[in-house]
CSV table of N, CA and C in Angstrom, one decimal:
chain,number,residue,atom,x,y,z
A,1,MET,N,-92.5,-26.2,28.5
A,1,MET,CA,-93.3,-27.3,28.7
A,1,MET,C,-92.7,-28.2,26.9
A,2,LYS,N,-92.5,-27.2,26.2
A,2,LYS,CA,-92.3,-28.1,25.0
A,2,LYS,C,-90.8,-28.9,25.2
A,3,ASN,N,-89.9,-28.1,26.1
A,3,ASN,CA,-88.4,-28.4,26.1
A,3,ASN,C,-89.0,-29.9,27.3
A,4,SER,N,-89.8,-30.0,28.2
A,4,SER,CA,-90.0,-31.0,29.4
A,4,SER,C,-90.4,-32.0,28.1
A,5,LEU,N,-91.1,-32.1,26.9
A,5,LEU,CA,-91.6,-32.9,26.5
A,5,LEU,C,-90.8,-33.7,25.6
A,6,SER,N,-89.9,-32.5,24.7
A,6,SER,CA,-88.6,-33.1,24.4
A,6,SER,C,-87.7,-34.0,24.9
A,7,ILE,N,-87.1,-33.8,26.1
A,7,ILE,CA,-86.5,-34.4,26.9
A,7,ILE,C,-87.2,-35.8,27.1
A,8,ILE,N,-88.4,-35.6,27.6
A,8,ILE,CA,-89.0,-37.1,27.4
A,8,ILE,C,-88.9,-38.2,26.4
A,9,ILE,N,-89.4,-37.1,25.5
A,9,ILE,CA,-89.1,-38.2,23.9
A,9,ILE,C,-87.7,-38.8,23.8
A,10,LEU,N,-86.5,-37.9,24.1
A,10,LEU,CA,-85.1,-37.9,24.1
A,10,LEU,C,-85.2,-39.2,24.7
A,11,ILE,N,-85.4,-39.2,26.1
A,11,ILE,CA,-85.0,-40.4,27.0
A,11,ILE,C,-85.7,-41.5,26.7
A,12,LEU,N,-87.1,-41.6,25.9
A,12,LEU,CA,-87.2,-42.7,25.9
A,12,LEU,C,-87.1,-43.4,24.2
A,13,LEU,N,-86.5,-42.5,23.5
A,13,LEU,CA,-85.8,-42.9,22.3
A,13,LEU,C,-84.5,-43.5,22.6
A,14,PHE,N,-83.6,-43.1,23.5
A,14,PHE,CA,-82.4,-43.4,23.8
A,14,PHE,C,-82.2,-44.6,24.9
A,15,ALA,N,-83.4,-44.7,25.5
A,15,ALA,CA,-83.4,-45.8,26.2
A,15,ALA,C,-83.6,-47.4,26.0
A,16,SER,N,-83.0,-48.2,26.3
A,16,SER,CA,-83.2,-49.4,25.9
A,16,SER,C,-83.6,-50.8,27.0
A,17,CYS,N,-84.4,-51.7,26.3
A,17,CYS,CA,-84.5,-53.1,27.4
A,17,CYS,C,-83.9,-54.0,26.7
A,18,GLU,N,-83.4,-54.5,28.2
A,18,GLU,CA,-82.5,-55.6,28.1
A,18,GLU,C,-83.1,-56.7,28.4
A,19,LYS,N,-82.9,-58.2,27.8
A,19,LYS,CA,-83.6,-59.0,28.6
A,19,LYS,C,-82.5,-60.1,27.7
A,20,VAL,N,-82.1,-60.9,28.9
A,20,VAL,CA,-81.2,-61.7,29.2
A,20,VAL,C,-82.0,-63.4,28.7
A,21,ILE,N,-81.4,-64.0,27.4
A,21,ILE,CA,-82.0,-65.2,26.6
A,21,ILE,C,-81.1,-66.2,26.6
A,22,ASP,N,-81.3,-67.2,27.4
A,22,ASP,CA,-80.5,-68.5,27.6
A,22,ASP,C,-80.6,-69.4,26.6
A,23,VAL,N,-79.8,-69.9,25.8
A,23,VAL,CA,-79.7,-71.1,24.9
A,23,VAL,C,-79.8,-72.1,25.2
A,24,ASP,N,-80.5,-73.3,25.2
A,24,ASP,CA,-80.1,-74.1,25.7
A,24,ASP,C,-79.5,-75.3,24.9
A,25,LEU,N,-78.2,-75.2,24.8
A,25,LEU,CA,-78.0,-76.4,23.8
A,25,LEU,C,-77.5,-77.3,24.6
A,26,ASN,N,-78.0,-78.5,24.0
A,26,ASN,CA,-78.0,-79.7,24.5
A,26,ASN,C,-76.3,-80.5,24.3
A,27,GLU,N,-75.9,-80.8,25.3
A,27,GLU,CA,-74.6,-81.8,25.2
A,27,GLU,C,-75.0,-82.9,24.8
A,28,ALA,N,-74.1,-83.2,23.6
A,28,ALA,CA,-74.8,-84.5,23.1
A,28,ALA,C,-72.8,-85.5,22.8
A,29,ALA,N,-72.9,-86.8,22.9
A,29,ALA,CA,-72.0,-87.5,23.0
A,29,ALA,C,-71.3,-87.3,21.7
A,30,PRO,N,-69.9,-86.8,22.0
A,30,PRO,CA,-68.8,-86.7,20.6
A,30,PRO,C,-69.2,-87.9,19.4
A,31,GLU,N,-69.2,-87.3,18.3
A,31,GLU,CA,-69.4,-88.1,17.2
A,31,GLU,C,-68.1,-88.0,16.6
A,32,ILE,N,-67.8,-88.6,15.5
A,32,ILE,CA,-66.5,-88.9,14.3
A,32,ILE,C,-66.8,-88.2,13.4
A,33,VAL,N,-65.7,-87.0,13.7
A,33,VAL,CA,-65.9,-86.1,11.9
A,33,VAL,C,-64.8,-86.8,11.0
A,34,VAL,N,-65.2,-87.1,9.7
A,34,VAL,CA,-64.0,-87.1,8.7
A,34,VAL,C,-64.2,-86.2,7.7
A,35,GLU,N,-63.2,-86.0,7.2
A,35,GLU,CA,-62.5,-84.8,6.5
A,35,GLU,C,-61.5,-85.3,5.8
A,36,ALA,N,-62.1,-85.8,4.0
A,36,ALA,CA,-61.3,-86.6,3.3
A,36,ALA,C,-61.2,-86.0,2.0
A,37,ASN,N,-59.5,-85.8,1.3
A,37,ASN,CA,-59.7,-85.3,0.1
A,37,ASN,C,-59.1,-85.9,-0.6
A,38,ILE,N,-59.0,-86.2,-2.1
A,38,ILE,CA,-57.9,-86.6,-2.9
A,38,ILE,C,-57.7,-85.6,-4.2
A,39,SER,N,-56.6,-85.5,-4.5
A,39,SER,CA,-56.5,-84.7,-5.8
A,39,SER,C,-55.6,-85.2,-7.2
A,40,ASN,N,-55.9,-85.4,-8.1
A,40,ASN,CA,-55.4,-86.0,-9.2
A,40,ASN,C,-54.1,-85.2,-9.5
A,41,SER,N,-54.1,-83.7,-9.0
A,41,SER,CA,-53.1,-82.8,-9.3
A,41,SER,C,-51.6,-83.1,-8.4
A,42,THR,N,-52.2,-83.5,-7.2
A,42,THR,CA,-51.0,-83.7,-6.3
A,42,THR,C,-50.9,-85.0,-6.1
A,43,ASN,N,-51.6,-86.1,-6.5
A,43,ASN,CA,-51.7,-87.4,-6.2
A,43,ASN,C,-51.4,-87.7,-4.4
A,44,ILE,N,-52.2,-87.0,-3.9
A,44,ILE,CA,-52.3,-87.4,-2.5
A,44,ILE,C,-53.6,-87.7,-2.0
A,45,GLY,N,-53.6,-88.5,-0.8
A,45,GLY,CA,-54.9,-88.8,-0.7
A,45,GLY,C,-54.7,-88.1,1.3
A,46,GLU,N,-55.5,-87.7,1.6
A,46,GLU,CA,-55.3,-87.5,2.9
A,46,GLU,C,-56.9,-87.5,4.1
A,47,VAL,N,-56.8,-87.5,5.0
A,47,VAL,CA,-58.2,-87.8,5.9
A,47,VAL,C,-57.7,-86.9,7.3
A,48,ILE,N,-58.2,-86.9,7.4
A,48,ILE,CA,-58.6,-85.7,9.3
A,48,ILE,C,-59.5,-86.2,10.0
A,49,LEU,N,-59.4,-87.3,11.1
A,49,LEU,CA,-60.1,-87.4,12.0
A,49,LEU,C,-59.8,-86.9,12.9
A,50,SER,N,-61.2,-86.4,13.6
A,50,SER,CA,-61.7,-85.7,15.0
A,50,SER,C,-62.6,-85.8,15.4
A,51,LYS,N,-63.0,-85.5,16.6
A,51,LYS,CA,-64.6,-85.6,17.1
A,51,LYS,C,-65.1,-84.5,17.5
A,52,THR,N,-66.3,-84.4,17.2
A,52,THR,CA,-67.0,-83.1,17.3
A,52,THR,C,-66.9,-82.8,19.3
A,53,GLY,N,-67.4,-81.2,19.0
A,53,GLY,CA,-67.1,-80.9,20.7
A,53,GLY,C,-68.4,-79.9,21.4
A,54,SER,N,-68.1,-79.5,22.6
A,54,SER,CA,-69.3,-79.0,23.1
A,54,SER,C,-69.1,-77.3,22.4
A,55,TYR,N,-70.3,-77.0,22.2
A,55,TYR,CA,-70.1,-75.7,21.7
A,55,TYR,C,-69.6,-74.3,22.5
A,56,PHE,N,-69.7,-74.6,23.7
A,56,PHE,CA,-69.1,-73.8,24.6
A,56,PHE,C,-67.8,-74.7,25.8
A,57,GLY,N,-67.3,-75.5,25.0
A,57,GLY,CA,-66.3,-76.4,25.0
A,57,GLY,C,-65.3,-75.6,25.3
A,58,GLU,N,-64.2,-75.8,26.3
A,58,GLU,CA,-62.8,-75.0,26.1
A,58,GLU,C,-61.8,-75.7,25.9
A,59,SER,N,-62.1,-76.8,25.3
A,59,SER,CA,-61.0,-77.7,25.0
A,59,SER,C,-60.4,-77.8,23.5
A,60,SER,N,-59.6,-78.0,23.1
A,60,SER,CA,-59.5,-78.1,21.6
A,60,SER,C,-60.0,-79.4,21.3
A,61,ILE,N,-60.3,-79.5,19.8
A,61,ILE,CA,-60.7,-80.4,19.2
A,61,ILE,C,-59.8,-81.8,19.3
A,62,GLU,N,-60.8,-83.0,19.5
A,62,GLU,CA,-60.2,-84.0,20.1
A,62,GLU,C,-59.7,-84.9,18.4
A,63,LYS,N,-58.5,-85.2,18.3
A,63,LYS,CA,-58.1,-85.6,17.0
A,63,LYS,C,-58.2,-87.2,17.3
A,64,ILE,N,-58.2,-87.8,16.4
A,64,ILE,CA,-58.8,-89.3,16.6
A,64,ILE,C,-57.2,-89.9,15.9
A,65,SER,N,-56.6,-91.2,16.4
A,65,SER,CA,-55.4,-91.7,16.2
A,65,SER,C,-55.7,-93.3,16.3
A,66,ASP,N,-54.8,-93.8,15.5
A,66,ASP,CA,-54.9,-95.5,15.7
A,66,ASP,C,-56.0,-96.0,14.6
A,67,ALA,N,-56.4,-95.3,13.6
A,67,ALA,CA,-57.3,-95.8,12.8
A,67,ALA,C,-56.7,-96.4,11.6
A,68,LEU,N,-57.1,-97.4,10.8
A,68,LEU,CA,-57.0,-98.3,9.8
A,68,LEU,C,-58.0,-97.5,8.3
A,69,ILE,N,-56.8,-96.6,7.5
A,69,ILE,CA,-58.0,-96.2,6.6
A,69,ILE,C,-57.1,-97.0,5.4
A,70,THR,N,-58.3,-97.1,4.6
A,70,THR,CA,-57.8,-97.2,2.9
A,70,THR,C,-58.4,-96.7,2.0
A,71,ILE,N,-57.8,-96.4,1.1
A,71,ILE,CA,-58.8,-96.0,-0.4
A,71,ILE,C,-58.6,-96.9,-1.4
A,72,GLU,N,-59.4,-97.5,-2.4
A,72,GLU,CA,-59.5,-98.1,-3.1
A,72,GLU,C,-60.1,-98.1,-4.2
A,73,ASP,N,-59.6,-98.1,-5.4
A,73,ASP,CA,-60.3,-97.6,-6.9
A,73,ASP,C,-61.0,-98.6,-7.0
A,74,GLU,N,-62.0,-98.3,-8.2
A,74,GLU,CA,-62.8,-99.3,-8.8
A,74,GLU,C,-61.9,-100.4,-9.9
A,75,PHE,N,-60.7,-100.7,-10.1
A,75,PHE,CA,-60.0,-101.5,-10.2
A,75,PHE,C,-59.6,-102.5,-9.1
A,76,GLY,N,-59.8,-102.1,-8.4
A,76,GLY,CA,-59.3,-103.2,-6.9
A,76,GLY,C,-57.7,-102.7,-6.4
A,77,ASP,N,-57.5,-101.9,-6.7
A,77,ASP,CA,-55.9,-101.1,-6.2
A,77,ASP,C,-56.3,-100.8,-4.9
A,78,ARG,N,-55.9,-100.8,-3.6
A,78,ARG,CA,-56.2,-100.5,-2.3
A,78,ARG,C,-54.8,-99.5,-2.1
A,79,PHE,N,-54.8,-98.6,-1.2
A,79,PHE,CA,-53.7,-97.8,-0.7
A,79,PHE,C,-54.5,-97.5,0.8
A,80,THR,N,-53.2,-97.5,1.7
A,80,THR,CA,-53.3,-97.2,2.8
A,80,THR,C,-52.5,-96.3,3.4
A,81,LEU,N,-53.5,-95.4,3.8
A,81,LEU,CA,-52.9,-94.4,4.6
A,81,LEU,C,-52.2,-94.3,5.8
A,82,VAL,N,-50.8,-93.6,5.9
A,82,VAL,CA,-50.7,-93.7,7.4
A,82,VAL,C,-50.6,-92.4,8.2
A,83,GLU,N,-50.4,-92.6,9.3
A,83,GLU,CA,-50.9,-91.5,10.2
A,83,GLU,C,-49.6,-91.1,10.5
A,84,VAL,N,-49.6,-89.5,9.6
A,84,VAL,CA,-48.5,-88.4,10.2
A,84,VAL,C,-48.3,-87.7,11.2
A,85,GLU,N,-49.8,-87.2,11.8
A,85,GLU,CA,-49.5,-87.0,13.2
A,85,GLU,C,-51.1,-86.7,13.5
A,86,ALA,N,-51.2,-86.7,15.0
A,86,ALA,CA,-52.5,-87.2,15.4
A,86,ALA,C,-53.8,-86.4,14.7
A,87,GLY,N,-54.5,-87.6,14.0
A,87,GLY,CA,-55.7,-87.2,13.4
A,87,GLY,C,-55.8,-87.4,11.9
A,88,TYR,N,-54.2,-87.0,11.7
A,88,TYR,CA,-54.2,-86.8,10.3
A,88,TYR,C,-53.3,-87.7,9.6
A,89,TYR,N,-53.7,-88.3,8.3
A,89,TYR,CA,-53.7,-89.8,7.7
A,89,TYR,C,-53.2,-89.4,6.3
A,90,LYS,N,-52.3,-89.8,5.5
A,90,LYS,CA,-52.1,-89.2,4.5
A,90,LYS,C,-50.9,-90.5,3.4
A,91,THR,N,-51.4,-90.3,2.2
A,91,THR,CA,-50.5,-91.7,1.2
A,91,THR,C,-50.4,-90.6,0.1
A,92,GLU,N,-49.0,-90.8,-0.3
A,92,GLU,CA,-48.6,-90.6,-1.5
A,92,GLU,C,-48.3,-91.6,-2.8
A,93,ALA,N,-49.0,-92.6,-2.3
A,93,ALA,CA,-48.3,-93.7,-3.3
A,93,ALA,C,-49.8,-94.0,-4.0
A,94,ILE,N,-50.4,-93.0,-4.2
A,94,ILE,CA,-52.2,-93.3,-4.8
A,94,ILE,C,-51.7,-92.6,-6.1
A,95,LEU,N,-52.1,-93.1,-7.4
A,95,LEU,CA,-52.5,-92.5,-8.6
A,95,LEU,C,-53.6,-91.8,-8.8
A,96,ILE,N,-54.3,-91.2,-8.4
A,96,ILE,CA,-55.3,-90.5,-8.5
A,96,ILE,C,-55.8,-90.4,-10.3
A,97,GLU,N,-56.9,-90.8,-10.8
A,97,GLU,CA,-57.3,-90.2,-12.2
A,97,GLU,C,-59.0,-89.7,-12.3
A,98,ALA,N,-59.3,-88.8,-12.8
A,98,ALA,CA,-60.3,-88.8,-13.5
A,98,ALA,C,-61.5,-89.3,-13.8
A,99,GLU,N,-62.4,-89.4,-13.6
A,99,GLU,CA,-63.6,-90.2,-13.9
A,99,GLU,C,-63.4,-91.7,-13.2
A,100,THR,N,-62.8,-91.8,-12.2
A,100,THR,CA,-62.5,-92.8,-11.6
A,100,THR,C,-63.4,-92.8,-10.3
A,101,THR,N,-64.0,-94.0,-9.7
A,101,THR,CA,-64.7,-93.9,-8.4
A,101,THR,C,-63.4,-94.5,-7.6
A,102,TYR,N,-63.7,-94.3,-6.2
A,102,TYR,CA,-62.9,-94.6,-4.9
A,102,TYR,C,-63.6,-94.9,-4.2
A,103,LYS,N,-63.3,-95.7,-3.2
A,103,LYS,CA,-63.8,-95.8,-1.8
A,103,LYS,C,-63.0,-95.5,-0.7
A,104,LEU,N,-63.1,-95.1,0.1
A,104,LEU,CA,-62.9,-94.8,1.5
A,104,LEU,C,-63.2,-95.8,2.6
A,105,THR,N,-62.6,-96.4,3.3
A,105,THR,CA,-62.8,-96.9,4.2
A,105,THR,C,-62.1,-96.9,5.4
A,106,ILE,N,-63.1,-96.6,6.5
A,106,ILE,CA,-61.8,-96.1,8.0
A,106,ILE,C,-62.6,-97.2,8.8
A,107,GLU,N,-61.5,-97.7,9.9
A,107,GLU,CA,-62.1,-98.5,10.8
A,107,GLU,C,-61.5,-97.7,11.9
A,108,VAL,N,-62.1,-97.7,12.9
A,108,VAL,CA,-61.8,-96.6,14.3
A,108,VAL,C,-62.8,-97.0,15.5
A,109,GLU,N,-62.2,-97.2,16.7
A,109,GLU,CA,-63.3,-97.7,17.8
A,109,GLU,C,-63.9,-98.3,17.6
A,110,GLY,N,-63.8,-99.6,17.0
A,110,GLY,CA,-64.8,-100.8,17.1
A,110,GLY,C,-65.6,-100.6,15.7
A,111,GLU,N,-65.7,-99.3,14.9
A,111,GLU,CA,-66.3,-99.0,13.7
A,111,GLU,C,-66.1,-99.2,12.8
A,112,LYS,N,-66.7,-99.3,11.8
A,112,LYS,CA,-66.2,-99.2,10.2
A,112,LYS,C,-67.5,-98.5,9.1
A,113,TYR,N,-66.6,-97.3,9.0
A,113,TYR,CA,-67.1,-96.6,7.8
A,113,TYR,C,-67.0,-96.4,6.5
A,114,GLU,N,-67.5,-96.3,5.5
A,114,GLU,CA,-67.3,-96.3,3.9
A,114,GLU,C,-67.9,-95.5,3.5
A,115,SER,N,-67.6,-94.8,2.4
A,115,SER,CA,-67.9,-93.7,1.5
A,115,SER,C,-67.5,-94.0,0.0
A,116,GLU,N,-68.2,-93.3,-0.8
A,116,GLU,CA,-67.8,-93.8,-2.2
A,116,GLU,C,-68.0,-92.6,-2.6
A,117,SER,N,-67.0,-92.1,-4.2
A,117,SER,CA,-66.8,-90.8,-4.7
A,117,SER,C,-66.5,-91.0,-6.2
A,118,LYS,N,-66.6,-90.5,-6.9
A,118,LYS,CA,-66.3,-90.8,-8.3
A,118,LYS,C,-65.5,-88.9,-8.8
A,119,LEU,N,-64.2,-89.1,-9.1
A,119,LEU,CA,-63.7,-88.1,-9.1
A,119,LEU,C,-63.8,-87.4,-10.8
A,120,ASN,N,-64.5,-86.4,-10.8
A,120,ASN,CA,-65.5,-85.8,-12.0
A,120,ASN,C,-63.6,-85.0,-13.0
A,121,GLN,N,-64.0,-84.9,-13.8
A,121,GLN,CA,-63.0,-84.6,-14.7
A,121,GLN,C,-63.1,-82.8,-14.2
A,122,ALA,N,-61.7,-82.3,-14.2
A,122,ALA,CA,-61.7,-81.0,-13.4
A,122,ALA,C,-62.0,-80.0,-14.6
A,123,VAL,N,-62.5,-78.9,-14.3
A,123,VAL,CA,-63.3,-77.9,-14.7
A,123,VAL,C,-62.0,-76.9,-14.9
A,124,LEU,N,-62.1,-76.2,-15.9
A,124,LEU,CA,-60.5,-75.2,-16.4
A,124,LEU,C,-61.4,-74.0,-15.8
A,125,VAL,N,-60.4,-73.0,-15.3
A,125,VAL,CA,-60.5,-71.7,-15.1
A,125,VAL,C,-60.6,-71.0,-16.4
A,126,ASP,N,-61.8,-70.1,-16.8
A,126,ASP,CA,-61.5,-69.3,-17.7
A,126,ASP,C,-61.4,-67.8,-17.7
A,127,SER,N,-61.2,-67.6,-16.8
A,127,SER,CA,-60.8,-65.9,-16.0
A,127,SER,C,-60.5,-66.0,-14.7
A,128,LEU,N,-59.6,-65.0,-14.3
A,128,LEU,CA,-59.8,-64.9,-13.1
A,128,LEU,C,-59.8,-62.9,-12.9
A,129,GLY,N,-60.7,-62.3,-11.7
A,129,GLY,CA,-60.5,-61.2,-11.7
A,129,GLY,C,-60.4,-60.6,-10.2
A,130,TYR,N,-61.1,-59.7,-9.6
A,130,TYR,CA,-61.0,-59.0,-8.4
A,130,TYR,C,-61.5,-57.7,-8.2
A,131,PHE,N,-61.8,-57.1,-7.2
A,131,PHE,CA,-62.5,-55.9,-7.1
A,131,PHE,C,-62.4,-55.5,-5.5
A,132,TYR,N,-62.5,-54.3,-5.5
A,132,TYR,CA,-62.3,-54.1,-3.9
A,132,TYR,C,-64.1,-53.7,-3.5
A,133,ASP,N,-64.4,-53.9,-2.5
A,133,ASP,CA,-65.6,-53.9,-1.8
A,133,ASP,C,-65.7,-53.1,-0.7
A,134,ASP,N,-66.4,-51.8,-0.9
A,134,ASP,CA,-66.4,-51.2,0.4
A,134,ASP,C,-67.0,-51.5,1.7
A,135,GLY,N,-67.7,-52.8,1.5
A,135,GLY,CA,-68.5,-53.5,2.6
A,135,GLY,C,-69.5,-52.6,2.7
A,136,PHE,N,-70.4,-53.0,3.5
A,136,PHE,CA,-71.5,-52.7,4.4
A,136,PHE,C,-72.1,-53.2,5.3
A,137,ALA,N,-73.4,-52.4,6.1
A,137,ALA,CA,-73.7,-52.8,7.5
A,137,ALA,C,-72.6,-53.1,8.7
A,138,PHE,N,-72.5,-54.8,8.5
A,138,PHE,CA,-71.7,-55.0,9.7
A,138,PHE,C,-70.3,-56.1,9.1
A,139,LEU,N,-70.6,-55.7,7.5
A,139,LEU,CA,-69.1,-56.1,7.0
A,139,LEU,C,-68.2,-55.6,6.4
A,140,ASP,N,-67.1,-55.9,6.8
A,140,ASP,CA,-65.9,-54.8,6.4
A,140,ASP,C,-65.4,-54.7,5.0
A,141,GLY,N,-65.1,-53.9,4.5
A,141,GLY,CA,-64.3,-53.9,3.1
A,141,GLY,C,-63.2,-54.9,2.9
A,142,GLY,N,-62.9,-55.1,1.6
A,142,GLY,CA,-61.9,-56.0,1.3
A,142,GLY,C,-61.9,-56.5,-0.3
A,143,TYR,N,-60.9,-57.0,-0.4
A,143,TYR,CA,-61.1,-57.3,-1.9
A,143,TYR,C,-61.9,-58.9,-2.2
A,144,SER,N,-62.7,-59.2,-3.4
A,144,SER,CA,-63.2,-60.4,-3.5
A,144,SER,C,-62.5,-60.6,-4.7
A,145,ILE,N,-62.6,-62.0,-5.2
A,145,ILE,CA,-62.3,-62.5,-6.2
A,145,ILE,C,-63.1,-63.2,-6.8
A,146,LYS,N,-63.3,-63.1,-8.1
A,146,LYS,CA,-64.5,-63.2,-9.0
A,146,LYS,C,-63.7,-64.7,-10.0
A,147,VAL,N,-64.0,-65.2,-10.3
A,147,VAL,CA,-63.7,-66.7,-10.7
A,147,VAL,C,-64.7,-67.2,-11.7
A,148,PHE,N,-64.5,-67.0,-13.2
A,148,PHE,CA,-65.4,-67.4,-14.2
A,148,PHE,C,-64.7,-68.8,-14.7
A,149,PHE,N,-65.7,-70.3,-14.8
A,149,PHE,CA,-65.3,-71.1,-15.8
A,149,PHE,C,-66.7,-71.5,-16.3
A,150,ILE,N,-66.8,-72.5,-17.5
A,150,ILE,CA,-68.0,-73.5,-18.0
A,150,ILE,C,-68.2,-74.5,-17.4
A,151,ASP,N,-69.3,-74.5,-16.5
A,151,ASP,CA,-69.7,-75.8,-15.7
A,151,ASP,C,-70.7,-76.5,-16.2
A,152,PRO,N,-69.8,-77.9,-17.0
A,152,PRO,CA,-70.6,-79.1,-17.6
A,152,PRO,C,-72.3,-78.9,-17.2
A,153,SER,N,-73.1,-78.9,-18.0
A,153,SER,CA,-74.7,-79.1,-17.3
A,153,SER,C,-75.1,-80.3,-17.4
A,154,ASP,N,-74.5,-81.5,-18.1
A,154,ASP,CA,-74.7,-82.7,-17.8
A,154,ASP,C,-74.5,-83.5,-16.9
A,155,VAL,N,-73.1,-82.8,-15.5
A,155,VAL,CA,-72.7,-83.3,-14.3
A,155,VAL,C,-73.1,-82.9,-13.5
A,156,LYS,N,-73.4,-83.6,-12.4
A,156,LYS,CA,-74.1,-83.3,-11.1
A,156,LYS,C,-72.5,-82.9,-10.1
A,157,ASN,N,-72.0,-81.7,-10.0
A,157,ASN,CA,-71.1,-81.9,-9.1
A,157,ASN,C,-70.9,-80.3,-8.9
A,158,TYR,N,-69.8,-80.5,-7.7
A,158,TYR,CA,-69.7,-79.3,-6.6
A,158,TYR,C,-68.2,-79.2,-6.6
A,159,TYR,N,-68.2,-77.9,-6.4
A,159,TYR,CA,-66.7,-76.8,-6.3
A,159,TYR,C,-66.2,-76.5,-4.6
A,160,ARG,N,-65.1,-76.7,-4.6
A,160,ARG,CA,-64.5,-76.0,-3.4
A,160,ARG,C,-63.1,-75.2,-4.0
A,161,MET,N,-63.1,-73.9,-3.5
A,161,MET,CA,-62.1,-73.4,-4.2
A,161,MET,C,-61.2,-73.0,-2.7
A,162,ASN,N,-59.9,-73.3,-2.6
A,162,ASN,CA,-59.1,-72.5,-1.9
A,162,ASN,C,-58.2,-71.4,-2.6
A,163,VAL,N,-57.8,-70.6,-1.5
A,163,VAL,CA,-57.5,-69.4,-1.6
A,163,VAL,C,-56.5,-69.0,-0.7
A,164,TYR,N,-55.2,-69.1,-0.9
A,164,TYR,CA,-53.9,-68.6,-0.5
A,164,TYR,C,-53.4,-67.7,-0.3
A,165,LYS,N,-52.7,-66.9,0.6
A,165,LYS,CA,-52.1,-65.8,0.4
A,165,LYS,C,-50.6,-65.9,1.2
A,166,ASN,N,-49.6,-65.8,0.3
A,166,ASN,CA,-48.4,-65.7,0.8
A,166,ASN,C,-48.1,-67.3,1.4
A,167,ASP,N,-48.3,-68.1,0.6
A,167,ASP,CA,-48.1,-69.7,0.8
A,167,ASP,C,-49.3,-70.2,1.9
């Protein structure tokens, strides 16, 4: 009797229920996506224009060509970005300086988009280190990088770090 009860308990423990949940992801009209970057270390301005796509869509992201894109600094100097490849616009003729405000203007598909941003002073890296993390749960192990710098408290800013391996 104990054997039968043990077998029933084991069956109940290892049996699982499965329920299919359909997630209704609304289809929406594609919207324009702008990724713009300027850097005073390279004096390059670049913009990538694309459109949003369906979550389950099988097509690649649509790049947007034939846009008129300019960057203007607070002194009135205007620079036009040239389309290098589909959806990728670039200028190397711009002199980018910290503590200067820049205005991005994009004219595409009969619409005009504008944004404005101030380029803050660069924050110098104080020290850099790395360590190996064994991972846990669903995360694989691997190396993690630690970066230390002093963030000026009186400036509202955000940081983006690009990490490259072998170029």
